Structures are given as C-alpha cells and as structure tokens.
Coordinates of C-alpha atoms and ligand atoms in Angstrom, one line a residue:
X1 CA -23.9 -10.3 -32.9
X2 CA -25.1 -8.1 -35.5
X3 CA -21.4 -8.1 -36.8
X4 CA -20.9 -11.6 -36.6
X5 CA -24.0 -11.9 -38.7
X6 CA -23.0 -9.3 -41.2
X7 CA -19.3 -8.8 -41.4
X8 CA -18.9 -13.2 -41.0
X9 CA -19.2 -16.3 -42.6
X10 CA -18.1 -18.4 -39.6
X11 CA -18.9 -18.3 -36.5
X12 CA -18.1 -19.7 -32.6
X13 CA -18.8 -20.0 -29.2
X14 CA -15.7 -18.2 -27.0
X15 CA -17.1 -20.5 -24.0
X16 CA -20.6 -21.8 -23.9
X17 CA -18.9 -25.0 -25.7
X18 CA -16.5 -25.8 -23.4
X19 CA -17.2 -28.7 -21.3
X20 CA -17.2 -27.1 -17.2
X21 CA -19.7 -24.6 -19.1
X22 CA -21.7 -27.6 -20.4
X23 CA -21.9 -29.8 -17.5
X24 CA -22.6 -28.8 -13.9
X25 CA -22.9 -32.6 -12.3
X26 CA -21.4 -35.6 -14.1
X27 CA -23.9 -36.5 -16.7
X28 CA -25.3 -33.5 -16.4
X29 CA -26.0 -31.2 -19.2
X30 CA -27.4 -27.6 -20.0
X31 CA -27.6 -26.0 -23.5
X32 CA -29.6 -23.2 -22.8
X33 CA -26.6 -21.0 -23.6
X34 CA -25.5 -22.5 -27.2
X35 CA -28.6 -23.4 -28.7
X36 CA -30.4 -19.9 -29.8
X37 CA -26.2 -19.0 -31.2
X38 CA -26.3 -21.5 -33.4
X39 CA -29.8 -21.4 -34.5
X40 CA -29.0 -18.1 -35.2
X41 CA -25.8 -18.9 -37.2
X42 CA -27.8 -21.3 -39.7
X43 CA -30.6 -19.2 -40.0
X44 CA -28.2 -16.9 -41.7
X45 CA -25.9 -19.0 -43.5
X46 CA -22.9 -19.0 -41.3
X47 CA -20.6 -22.0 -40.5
X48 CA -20.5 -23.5 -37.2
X49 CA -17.0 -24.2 -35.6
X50 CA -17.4 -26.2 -32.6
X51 CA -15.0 -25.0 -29.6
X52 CA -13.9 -27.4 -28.1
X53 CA -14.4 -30.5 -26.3
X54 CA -11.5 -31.1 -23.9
X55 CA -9.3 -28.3 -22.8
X56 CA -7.1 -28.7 -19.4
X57 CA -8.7 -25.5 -18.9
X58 CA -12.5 -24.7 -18.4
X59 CA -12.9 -28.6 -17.6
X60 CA -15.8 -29.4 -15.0
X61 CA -14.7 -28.6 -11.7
X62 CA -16.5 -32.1 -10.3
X63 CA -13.9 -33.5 -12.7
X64 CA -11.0 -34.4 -10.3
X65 CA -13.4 -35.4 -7.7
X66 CA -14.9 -37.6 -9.6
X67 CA -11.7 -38.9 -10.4
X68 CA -10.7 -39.4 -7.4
X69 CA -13.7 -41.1 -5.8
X70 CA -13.6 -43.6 -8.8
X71 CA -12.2 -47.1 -8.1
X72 CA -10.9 -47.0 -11.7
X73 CA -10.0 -43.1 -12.2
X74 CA -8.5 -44.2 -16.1
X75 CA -11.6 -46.1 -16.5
X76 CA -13.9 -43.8 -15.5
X77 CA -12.3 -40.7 -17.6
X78 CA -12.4 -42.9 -20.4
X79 CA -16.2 -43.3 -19.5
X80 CA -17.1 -39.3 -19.1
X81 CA -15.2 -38.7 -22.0
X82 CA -17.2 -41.0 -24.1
X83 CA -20.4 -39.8 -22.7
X84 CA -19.5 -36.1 -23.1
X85 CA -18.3 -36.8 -26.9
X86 CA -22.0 -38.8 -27.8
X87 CA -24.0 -35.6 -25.5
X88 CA -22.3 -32.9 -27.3
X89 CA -20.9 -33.8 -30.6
X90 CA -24.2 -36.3 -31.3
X91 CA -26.9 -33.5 -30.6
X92 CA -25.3 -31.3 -32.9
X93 CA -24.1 -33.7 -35.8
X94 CA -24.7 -32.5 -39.1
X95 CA -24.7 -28.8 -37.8
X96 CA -21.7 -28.2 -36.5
X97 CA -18.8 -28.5 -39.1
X98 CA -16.1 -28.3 -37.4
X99 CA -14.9 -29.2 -33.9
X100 CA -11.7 -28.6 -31.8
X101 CA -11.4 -32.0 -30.4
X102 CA -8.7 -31.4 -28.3
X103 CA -7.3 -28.2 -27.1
X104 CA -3.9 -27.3 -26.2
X105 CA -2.4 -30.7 -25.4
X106 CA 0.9 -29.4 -25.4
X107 CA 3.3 -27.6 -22.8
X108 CA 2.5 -24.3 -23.2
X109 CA 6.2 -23.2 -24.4
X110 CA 7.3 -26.2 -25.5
X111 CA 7.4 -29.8 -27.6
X112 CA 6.1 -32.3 -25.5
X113 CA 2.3 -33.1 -23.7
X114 CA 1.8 -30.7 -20.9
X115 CA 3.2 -32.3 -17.5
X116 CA -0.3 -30.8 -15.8
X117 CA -2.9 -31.7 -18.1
X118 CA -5.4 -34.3 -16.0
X119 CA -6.1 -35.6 -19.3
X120 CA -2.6 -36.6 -20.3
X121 CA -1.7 -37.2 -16.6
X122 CA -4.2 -40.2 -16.3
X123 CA -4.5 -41.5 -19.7
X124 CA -1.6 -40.1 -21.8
X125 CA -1.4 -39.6 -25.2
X126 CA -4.7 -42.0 -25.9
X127 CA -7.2 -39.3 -24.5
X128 CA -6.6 -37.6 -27.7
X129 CA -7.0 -40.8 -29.8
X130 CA -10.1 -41.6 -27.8
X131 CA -11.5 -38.1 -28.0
X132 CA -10.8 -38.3 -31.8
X133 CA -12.5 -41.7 -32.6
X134 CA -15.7 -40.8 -29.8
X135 CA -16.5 -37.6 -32.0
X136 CA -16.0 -39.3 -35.5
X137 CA -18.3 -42.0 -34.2
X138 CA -20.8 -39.4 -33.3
X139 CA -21.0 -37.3 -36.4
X140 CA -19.2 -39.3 -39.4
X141 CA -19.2 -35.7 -41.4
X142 CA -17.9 -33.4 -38.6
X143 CA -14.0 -32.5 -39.4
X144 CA -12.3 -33.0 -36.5
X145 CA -9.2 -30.3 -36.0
X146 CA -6.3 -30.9 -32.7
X147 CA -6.4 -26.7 -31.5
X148 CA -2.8 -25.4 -30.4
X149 CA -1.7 -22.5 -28.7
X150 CA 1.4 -20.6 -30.0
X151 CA 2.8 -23.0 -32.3
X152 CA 2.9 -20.3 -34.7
X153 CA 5.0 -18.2 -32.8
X154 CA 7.4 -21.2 -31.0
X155 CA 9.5 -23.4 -33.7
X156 CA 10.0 -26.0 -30.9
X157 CA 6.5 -26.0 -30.2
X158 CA 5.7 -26.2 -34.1
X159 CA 7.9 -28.7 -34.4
X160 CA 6.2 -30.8 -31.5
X161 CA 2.8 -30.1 -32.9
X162 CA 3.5 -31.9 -36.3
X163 CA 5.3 -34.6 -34.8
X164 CA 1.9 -35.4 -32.4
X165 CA -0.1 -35.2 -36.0
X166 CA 2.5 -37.6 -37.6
X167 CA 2.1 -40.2 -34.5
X168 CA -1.9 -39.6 -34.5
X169 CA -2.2 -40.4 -38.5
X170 CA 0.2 -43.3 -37.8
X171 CA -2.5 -44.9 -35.2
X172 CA -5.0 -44.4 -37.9
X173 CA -6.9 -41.5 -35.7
X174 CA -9.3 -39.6 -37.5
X175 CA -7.7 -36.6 -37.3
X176 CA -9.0 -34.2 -40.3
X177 CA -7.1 -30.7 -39.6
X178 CA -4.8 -28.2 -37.1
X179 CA -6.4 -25.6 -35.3
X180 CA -3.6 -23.1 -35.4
X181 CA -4.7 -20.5 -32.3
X182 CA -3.2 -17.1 -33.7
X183 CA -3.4 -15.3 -30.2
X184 CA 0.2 -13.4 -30.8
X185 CA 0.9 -11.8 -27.9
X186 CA 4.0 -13.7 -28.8
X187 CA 5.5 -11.9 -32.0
X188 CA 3.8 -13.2 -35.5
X189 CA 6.2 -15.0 -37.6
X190 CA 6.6 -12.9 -40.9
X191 CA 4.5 -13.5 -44.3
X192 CA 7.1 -16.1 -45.7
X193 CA 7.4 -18.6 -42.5
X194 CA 4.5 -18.4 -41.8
X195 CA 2.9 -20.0 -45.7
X196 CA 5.5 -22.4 -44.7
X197 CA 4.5 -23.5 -41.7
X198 CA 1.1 -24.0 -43.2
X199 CA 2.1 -25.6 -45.8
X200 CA 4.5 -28.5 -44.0
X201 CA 0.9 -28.9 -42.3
X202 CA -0.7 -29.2 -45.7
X203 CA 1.7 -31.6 -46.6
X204 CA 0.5 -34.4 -44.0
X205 CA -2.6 -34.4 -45.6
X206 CA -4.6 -32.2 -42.7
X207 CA -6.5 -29.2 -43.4
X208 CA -5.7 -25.9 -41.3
X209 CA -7.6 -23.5 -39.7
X210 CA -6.6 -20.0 -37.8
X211 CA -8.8 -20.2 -35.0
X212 CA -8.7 -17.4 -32.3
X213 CA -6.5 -14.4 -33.9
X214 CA -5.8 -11.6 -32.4
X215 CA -2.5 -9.0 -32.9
X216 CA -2.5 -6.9 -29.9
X217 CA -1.8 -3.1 -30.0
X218 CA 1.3 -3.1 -28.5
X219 CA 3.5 -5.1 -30.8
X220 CA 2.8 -1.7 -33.0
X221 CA 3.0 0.9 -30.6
X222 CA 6.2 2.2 -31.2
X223 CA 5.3 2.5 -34.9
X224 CA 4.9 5.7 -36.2
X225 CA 1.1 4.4 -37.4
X226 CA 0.3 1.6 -35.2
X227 CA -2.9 0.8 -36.6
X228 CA -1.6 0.7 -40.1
X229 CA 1.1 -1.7 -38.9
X230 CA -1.4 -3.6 -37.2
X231 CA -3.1 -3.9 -40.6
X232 CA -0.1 -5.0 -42.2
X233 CA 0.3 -7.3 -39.9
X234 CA -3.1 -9.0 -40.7
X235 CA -2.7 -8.7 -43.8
X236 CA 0.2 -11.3 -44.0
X237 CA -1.8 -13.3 -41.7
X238 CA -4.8 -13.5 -43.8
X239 CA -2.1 -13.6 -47.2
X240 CA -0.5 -16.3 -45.6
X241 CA -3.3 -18.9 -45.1
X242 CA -4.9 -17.9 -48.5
X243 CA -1.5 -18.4 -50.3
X244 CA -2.0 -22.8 -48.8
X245 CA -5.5 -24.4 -50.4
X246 CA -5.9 -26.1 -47.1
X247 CA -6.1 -23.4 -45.1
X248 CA -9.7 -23.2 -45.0
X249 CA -11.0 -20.4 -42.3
X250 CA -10.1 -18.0 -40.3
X251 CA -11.7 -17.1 -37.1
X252 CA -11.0 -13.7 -34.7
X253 CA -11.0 -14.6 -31.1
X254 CA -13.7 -11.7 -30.1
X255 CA -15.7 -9.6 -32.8
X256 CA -14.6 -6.0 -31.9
X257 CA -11.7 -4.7 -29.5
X258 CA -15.0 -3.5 -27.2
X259 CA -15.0 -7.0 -26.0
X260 CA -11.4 -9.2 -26.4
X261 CA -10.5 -11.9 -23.7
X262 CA -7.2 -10.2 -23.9
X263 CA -8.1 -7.3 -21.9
X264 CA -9.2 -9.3 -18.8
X265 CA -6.9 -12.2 -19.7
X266 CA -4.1 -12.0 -16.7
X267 CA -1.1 -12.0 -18.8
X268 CA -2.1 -9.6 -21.2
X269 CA -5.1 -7.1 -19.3
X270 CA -2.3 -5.0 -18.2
X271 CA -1.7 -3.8 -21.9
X272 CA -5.4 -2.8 -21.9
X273 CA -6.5 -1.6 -24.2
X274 CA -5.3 -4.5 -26.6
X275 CA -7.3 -3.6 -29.2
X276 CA -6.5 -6.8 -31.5
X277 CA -9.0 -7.3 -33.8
X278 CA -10.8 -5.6 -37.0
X279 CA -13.4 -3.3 -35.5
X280 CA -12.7 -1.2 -33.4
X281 CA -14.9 -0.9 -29.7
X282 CA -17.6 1.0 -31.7
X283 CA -18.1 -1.7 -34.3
X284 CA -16.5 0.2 -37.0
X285 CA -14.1 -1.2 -39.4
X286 CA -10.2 -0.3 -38.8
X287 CA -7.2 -0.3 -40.9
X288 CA -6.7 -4.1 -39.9
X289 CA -10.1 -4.8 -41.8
X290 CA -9.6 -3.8 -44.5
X291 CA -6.1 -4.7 -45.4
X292 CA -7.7 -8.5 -44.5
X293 CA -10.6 -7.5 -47.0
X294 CA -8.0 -6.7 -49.5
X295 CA -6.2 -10.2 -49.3
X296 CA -9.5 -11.7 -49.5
X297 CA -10.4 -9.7 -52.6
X298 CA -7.2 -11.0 -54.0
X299 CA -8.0 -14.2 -54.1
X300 CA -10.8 -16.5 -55.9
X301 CA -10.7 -18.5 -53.0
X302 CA -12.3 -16.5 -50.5
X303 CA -16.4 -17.7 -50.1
X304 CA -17.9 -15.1 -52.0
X305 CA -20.7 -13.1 -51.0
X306 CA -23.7 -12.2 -53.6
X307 CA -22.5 -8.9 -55.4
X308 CA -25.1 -6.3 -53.9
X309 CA -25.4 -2.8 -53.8
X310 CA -27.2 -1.0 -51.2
X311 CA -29.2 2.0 -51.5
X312 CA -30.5 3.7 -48.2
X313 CA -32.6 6.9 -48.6
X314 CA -32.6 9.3 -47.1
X315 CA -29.1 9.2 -46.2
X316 CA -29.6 11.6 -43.7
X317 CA -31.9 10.3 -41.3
X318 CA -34.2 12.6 -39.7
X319 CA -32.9 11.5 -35.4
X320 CA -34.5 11.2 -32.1
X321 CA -33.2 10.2 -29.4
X322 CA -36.5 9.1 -28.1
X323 CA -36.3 5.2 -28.6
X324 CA -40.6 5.2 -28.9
X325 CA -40.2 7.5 -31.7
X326 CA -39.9 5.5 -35.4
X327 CA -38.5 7.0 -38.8
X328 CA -38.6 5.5 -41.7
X329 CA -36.1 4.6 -44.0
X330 CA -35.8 3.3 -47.5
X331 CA -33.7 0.6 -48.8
X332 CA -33.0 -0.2 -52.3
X333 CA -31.1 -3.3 -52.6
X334 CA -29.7 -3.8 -56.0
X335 CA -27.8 -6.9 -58.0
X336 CA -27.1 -8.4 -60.8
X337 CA -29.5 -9.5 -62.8
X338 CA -30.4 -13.2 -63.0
X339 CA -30.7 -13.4 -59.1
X340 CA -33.8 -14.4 -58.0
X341 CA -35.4 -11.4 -56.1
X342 CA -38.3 -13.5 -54.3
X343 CA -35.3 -15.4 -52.8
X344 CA -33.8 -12.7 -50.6
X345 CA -34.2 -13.3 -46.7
X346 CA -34.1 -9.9 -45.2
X347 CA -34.2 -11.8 -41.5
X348 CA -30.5 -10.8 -41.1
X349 CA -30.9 -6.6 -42.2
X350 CA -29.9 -4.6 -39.2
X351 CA -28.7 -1.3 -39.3
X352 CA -26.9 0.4 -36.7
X353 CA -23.6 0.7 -34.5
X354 CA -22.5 -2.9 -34.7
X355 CA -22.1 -3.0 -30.7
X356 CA -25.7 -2.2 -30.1
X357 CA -27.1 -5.3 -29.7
X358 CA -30.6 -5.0 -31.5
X359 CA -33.4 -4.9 -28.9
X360 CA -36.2 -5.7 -30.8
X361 CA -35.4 -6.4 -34.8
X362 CA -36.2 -3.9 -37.3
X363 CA -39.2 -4.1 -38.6
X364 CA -38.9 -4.6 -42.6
X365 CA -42.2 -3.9 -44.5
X366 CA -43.3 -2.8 -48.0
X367 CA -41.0 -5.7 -49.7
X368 CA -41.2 -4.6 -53.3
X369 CA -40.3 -5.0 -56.8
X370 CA -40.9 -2.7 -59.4
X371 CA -40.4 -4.3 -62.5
X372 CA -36.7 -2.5 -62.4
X373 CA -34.2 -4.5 -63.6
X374 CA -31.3 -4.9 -61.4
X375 CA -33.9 -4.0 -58.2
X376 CA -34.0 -6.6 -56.4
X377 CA -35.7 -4.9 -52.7
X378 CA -37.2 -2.1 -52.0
X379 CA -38.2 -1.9 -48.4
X380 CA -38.5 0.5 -45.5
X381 CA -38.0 -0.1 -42.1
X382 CA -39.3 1.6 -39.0
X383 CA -37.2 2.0 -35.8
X384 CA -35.6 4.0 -33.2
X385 CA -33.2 5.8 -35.2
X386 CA -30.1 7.5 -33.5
X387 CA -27.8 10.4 -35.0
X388 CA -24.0 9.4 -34.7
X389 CA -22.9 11.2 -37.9
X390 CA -21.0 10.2 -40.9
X391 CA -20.8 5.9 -40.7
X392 CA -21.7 3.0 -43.1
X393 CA -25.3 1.0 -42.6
X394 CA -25.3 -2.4 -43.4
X395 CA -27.7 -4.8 -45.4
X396 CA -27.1 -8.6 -45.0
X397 CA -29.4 -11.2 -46.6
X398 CA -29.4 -15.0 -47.9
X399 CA -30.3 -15.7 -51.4
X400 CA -31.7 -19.0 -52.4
X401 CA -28.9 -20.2 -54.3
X402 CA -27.2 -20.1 -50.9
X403 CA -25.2 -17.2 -51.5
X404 CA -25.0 -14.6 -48.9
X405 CA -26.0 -11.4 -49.6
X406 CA -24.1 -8.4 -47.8
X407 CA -23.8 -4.2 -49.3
X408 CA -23.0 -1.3 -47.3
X409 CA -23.9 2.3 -47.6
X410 CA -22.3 5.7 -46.4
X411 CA -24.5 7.3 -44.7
X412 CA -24.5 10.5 -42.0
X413 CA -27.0 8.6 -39.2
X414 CA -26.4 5.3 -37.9
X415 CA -29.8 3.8 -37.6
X416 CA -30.0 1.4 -34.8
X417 CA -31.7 -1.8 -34.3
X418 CA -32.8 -0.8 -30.7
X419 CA -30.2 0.9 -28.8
X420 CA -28.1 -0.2 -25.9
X421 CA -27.8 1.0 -22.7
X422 CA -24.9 2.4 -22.7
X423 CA -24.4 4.1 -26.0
X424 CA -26.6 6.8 -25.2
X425 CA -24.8 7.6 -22.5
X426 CA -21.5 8.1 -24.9
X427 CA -23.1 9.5 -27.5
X428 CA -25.5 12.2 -25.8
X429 CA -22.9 14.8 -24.8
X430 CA -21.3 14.9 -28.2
X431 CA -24.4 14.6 -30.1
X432 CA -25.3 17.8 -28.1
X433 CA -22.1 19.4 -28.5
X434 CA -22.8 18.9 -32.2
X435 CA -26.3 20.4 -32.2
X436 CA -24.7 23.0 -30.3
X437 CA -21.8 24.0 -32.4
X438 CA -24.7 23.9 -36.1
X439 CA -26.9 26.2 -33.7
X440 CA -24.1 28.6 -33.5
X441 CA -23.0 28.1 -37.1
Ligands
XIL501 C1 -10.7 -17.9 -23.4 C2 -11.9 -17.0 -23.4 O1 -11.9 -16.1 -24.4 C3 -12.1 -16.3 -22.1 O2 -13.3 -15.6 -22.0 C4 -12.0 -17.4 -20.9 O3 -12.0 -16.7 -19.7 C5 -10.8 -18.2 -21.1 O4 -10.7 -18.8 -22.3 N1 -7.3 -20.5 -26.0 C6 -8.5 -21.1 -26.2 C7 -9.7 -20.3 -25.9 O5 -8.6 -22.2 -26.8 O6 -10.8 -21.2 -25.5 C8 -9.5 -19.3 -24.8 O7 -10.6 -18.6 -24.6 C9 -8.3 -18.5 -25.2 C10 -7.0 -19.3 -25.3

C-alpha cells in the first residue's frame, strides 16, 4: 500500500470489487473489504478505477442457482443485474471514476462472445447494453470502459473487440472507453502496432485505458539482460499509450513482483517467479521503472506531480532492530517557491521497504517553517527504524492546489513505517553478516 500511495496516481481493487466478493446471498451485500481502500485512495489524491462489475469469472456462486430456481431465469438476471449496478455503482458515485462495466465478454482467443459466459448464454449481447445503461443511470459522471483480455496480443480478437464497440455505439449505449488488459503472457505487439491499435480505438470516439499490465520474465529470459529487455519492453508500452491523447491511464495488475496473480495463476505459476511488474519483491524500483518513468518524463501529458526535493538527515540512520526502540529523523522538504507550505498534507509520508506494510504510521512532529525560502517542511519523525543499507526513502504529500507532492532521497537505512513480520526474518542474517564483516574490517 505504501507504494501504491507513493509511486501511484491510480489505483484498484484486484478483487474486493468483483461481484461473488461483494455479495454472499442474492441481495446481499458486504463492503467491509473496499471501503477503508478507497478512503484511503482519496485521502491521498489518487484516482479510483472501479474493477469490475460483471465478469463470467468471480460471479456469485448462488448465481446459477438462482437462475435456475427462477420461473423467469432472463428476467430475473436482468433483475440482479439491475440491483447489483444501483448497490455498487450508486454507493460509490461521484468517487469512483472509472468502472469496468463488463469484463471479458469475449472468447478468450477469439472474435465472437464467449459460448460459456452465463451472462451471454441467457441474455446475449443485451447484458452488456443493460449493464452499460444500469451504471450510467447510477452515476451520470462515472466513465464507463468494456475490459478485454488479450486483444492486444490477438488481431482476431482485436478485430472482434472494435466491431462489439461499433455495434454498442450504434445502439446508442453509453459506452465511454476500452479497458485494454495488458496481461502478456501472450507476446506484446511492438511499439508501432501497438499506437495503432490504440489509435483505431481513438478513432470511434472512446477513450482507452491499459488496465492490468504485466510482462512476465520469461519472454526475456533468453536475453542477455532480461531485466533491461523487460524495461524496454515497458517502455513501448507506456510510449505507446502516451503517443494516442485518449489513452488516459495505465494500471499494473499487482504493485511489486512480491505479490503478482501470475505466480499462483494456473497457466502461468509454473514460470514462477514471473516477476512482471516495476518493483521488484522488495519494493525497489527495477529497470522496467524507470524506463516507464522516462516515457512519462517525455511527455507533458503525464499528471504531474509537485516538483519537490527531499532532504532526510541524517542519511545514515542510527538502527535497531528493536521495533520499541525510536530514532529520529529529519526531513527537509523543499520546492519551488510560490507553493503554499501550510498546504502540505504529510498524512501520506512513509518511509521504509515499500513491502512492509506500515504497522502503526510514523509519527510526524515538529512541522516547521523557517522563514527559508524554498523550505517548505521541516519535520522529524520517530519510529522503529531498520538498517537495510544503501536504498531511496520516500516523501509523498498533497498540496492544496491539488497537486501531489512526491521526492525521494538516497539514503544508507531504510526507515520503516513498522516492520513486517517477515522482513526481519530476511534481513537479520545478512544484516549480521554485515556487522560482522565492518567488525573484522
Ligand atoms: C485475477 C486476480 O488477480 C486473482 O487474484 C484472482 O484469483 C483471479 O482474478 N483479468 C481480470 C482480473 O480482469 O480481474 C483478473 O484478476 C486477472 C485477469
């Protein structure tokens, strides 16, 4: 979480969303597990995609029964699906931005509507055009994207993807974007095909989003550098959606290879690790990062963050491994001037291996200005503080003019926000092995 936060301007549920998550009776609803995420994603500034509201997969398993029992099973889909649409997409209007309507309504290699989808089976194509009008009715100023599955990587499928948006704009359905998946465990298409793919998508009036990437490891392992063909890879991903103006996000299916769906995901688990994203199972930033950070830098179109730079003192950390006992570090946060110092929200400063979850947040005291210019914070914080050695610390903030605020220092100490359970464990033996080797030196 504490990457999302600081590394992210968008954010998702993987599951919570999805309707057999949702609803464990017909009618039946429990949001216990998405509420605090996305109170947590506007409290720092984040986007909201909404993920997604009928998928063949991850449906309620009462569904078919319920079907079945029904005098009317058409009827009483369309009824559920109404009911589900108002629940979900009404209690969150004006907060989420963006839904996936409809997920994978396709055959999963080919043109036409899956043969095994109950949606499809008992309603055809007009359980999307239902879906589509229920959720506009609900929130009037939620965009509403169709989600596919390797259509990137399939020309048939792509093909059959654009011809479903042509016949759903024809019906008048209001159909705002593509949800473009990105999960290539089928081979990317290359830089050029894959702008023009975007762009025949552009060209029907409907925005685009890339909304679950991953590039798994082993399309690179025979490279001489994997990782930095895995970069390059996502480099022409990220190139290829700035290059189109409606290409408007891009979202990584998992936050660090510690925890992608690919590695327990049947097809794919036995090319663990997959290792498909930007960070790397400790949270740190790999090749693949920053060749998406450069594409981003390239162009004005990216959301830009407030320029910042971040000061931490001392930048070695004096270390314990004893979580009661608290150091104190300094923060200078400085920027441009004309930004409004009072307007800095340090809620979102965490420090500390990004896979830690915090524990209990840093405490941030001393907030103070002293008449310096370009200063614009000046804080310390007390916490358990952990030795991993040479790593970046991270500062993320909100300013008022709704900017987000995000600088990074080098540092030799990770500080943590709390540590988990298990990094101890990893880190211990080397952090003694280190201690070990300066005794000797
Ligand atoms: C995946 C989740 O990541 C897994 O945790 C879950 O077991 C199965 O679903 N396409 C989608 C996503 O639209 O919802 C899927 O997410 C991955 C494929």
């Amino acid at each position: 979480i504490v990457l999302l936060l600081t590394e992210f301007t968008s954010g998702t549920h993987e599951n919570a969303l999805k309707w057999g998550e949702l609803s464990p009776a017909p009618g039946v609803y429990d949001f216990n597990d998405v509420d605090p995420t996305i109170d947590l994603l506007e409290e720092y500034g984040l986007r909201v995609r909404g993920h997604t509201l009928f998928w063949n997969m991850q449906r309620p398993d009462w569904l078919e029964d319920e079907l079945a029992a029904a005098p009317d099973s058409a009827d009483r889909l369309r009824e559920l699906m109404r009911v589900h649409v108002q629940t979900v997409v009404g209690r969150y209007a004006g907060r989420i931005e963006q839904w996936d309507v409809v997920n994978e309504p396709l055959e999963l290699g080919g043109e036409n509507l899956a043969p095994d989808n109950l949606f499809s089976g008992e309603l055809g194509e007009e359980y999307i055009d239902l879906a589509f009008a229920a959720a506009h009715a609900a929130d009037p100023t939620a965009q509403l994207f169709l989600n596919e599955t390797l259509a990137l990587s399939l020309p048939r499928k792509f093909e059959g993807l654009i011809a479903l948006a042509e016949r759903l704009l024809a019906r008048g359905v209001p159909l705002h974007g593509i949800g473009l998946q990105g999960h290539f465990f089928v081979d990317p298409p290359d830089r050029a095909t894959m702008q023009e793919q975007l762009e025949r998508i552009a060209d029907l009036g409907l925005l685009i989003e890339l909304t679950e990437v991953d590039l798994p490891y082993f399309h690179f392992q025979a490279q001489p550098d994997p990782f930095a063909a895995q970069a390059e890879s996502y480099g022409d991903v990220f190139a290829a959606c700035l290059a189109v103006p409606a290409c408007t996000g891009i979202t990584m299916w998992g936050t660090d290879d510690g925890n992608s769906w690919l590695d327990s995901f049947l097809l794919t688990s036995v090319f663990r690790p997959n290792r498909p994203l930007l960070f790397d199972a400790f949270g740190q930033r790999k090749p693949a990062y920053f060749a998406a950070v450069a594409e981003l830098a390239a162009t004005p179109r990216a959301r830009r963050v407030a320029d910042a730079e971040i000061d931490i003192e001392p930048r070695r950390a004096v270390n314990r491994i004893d979580p009661q006992s608290a150091g104190n570090v300094t923060v200078l946060v400085r920027g441009g001037a004309g930004l409004d110092v009072a307007a800095i929200d340090l809620g979102a400063l965490c420090f500390g291996p990004a896979g830690a979850p915090p524990e209990s947040p840093p405490i941030v005291r001393d907030l103070d200005r002293d008449g310096e210019a370009d200063l614009l914070a000046k804080f310390s914080i007390a916490g358990s503080l952990l030795a991993v050695g040479d790593t970046q610390a991270c500062v993320s903030g909100r300013m008022n003019d709704g900017r987000r605020l995000r600088g990074c220092d080098a540092v030799q100490t990770v500080i943590g926000c709390g540590m988990g359970v298990e990094l101890p464990l990893v880190l211990v033996p080397w952090m003694l092995l280190r201690r070990r080797r300066a005794i000797a030196a």
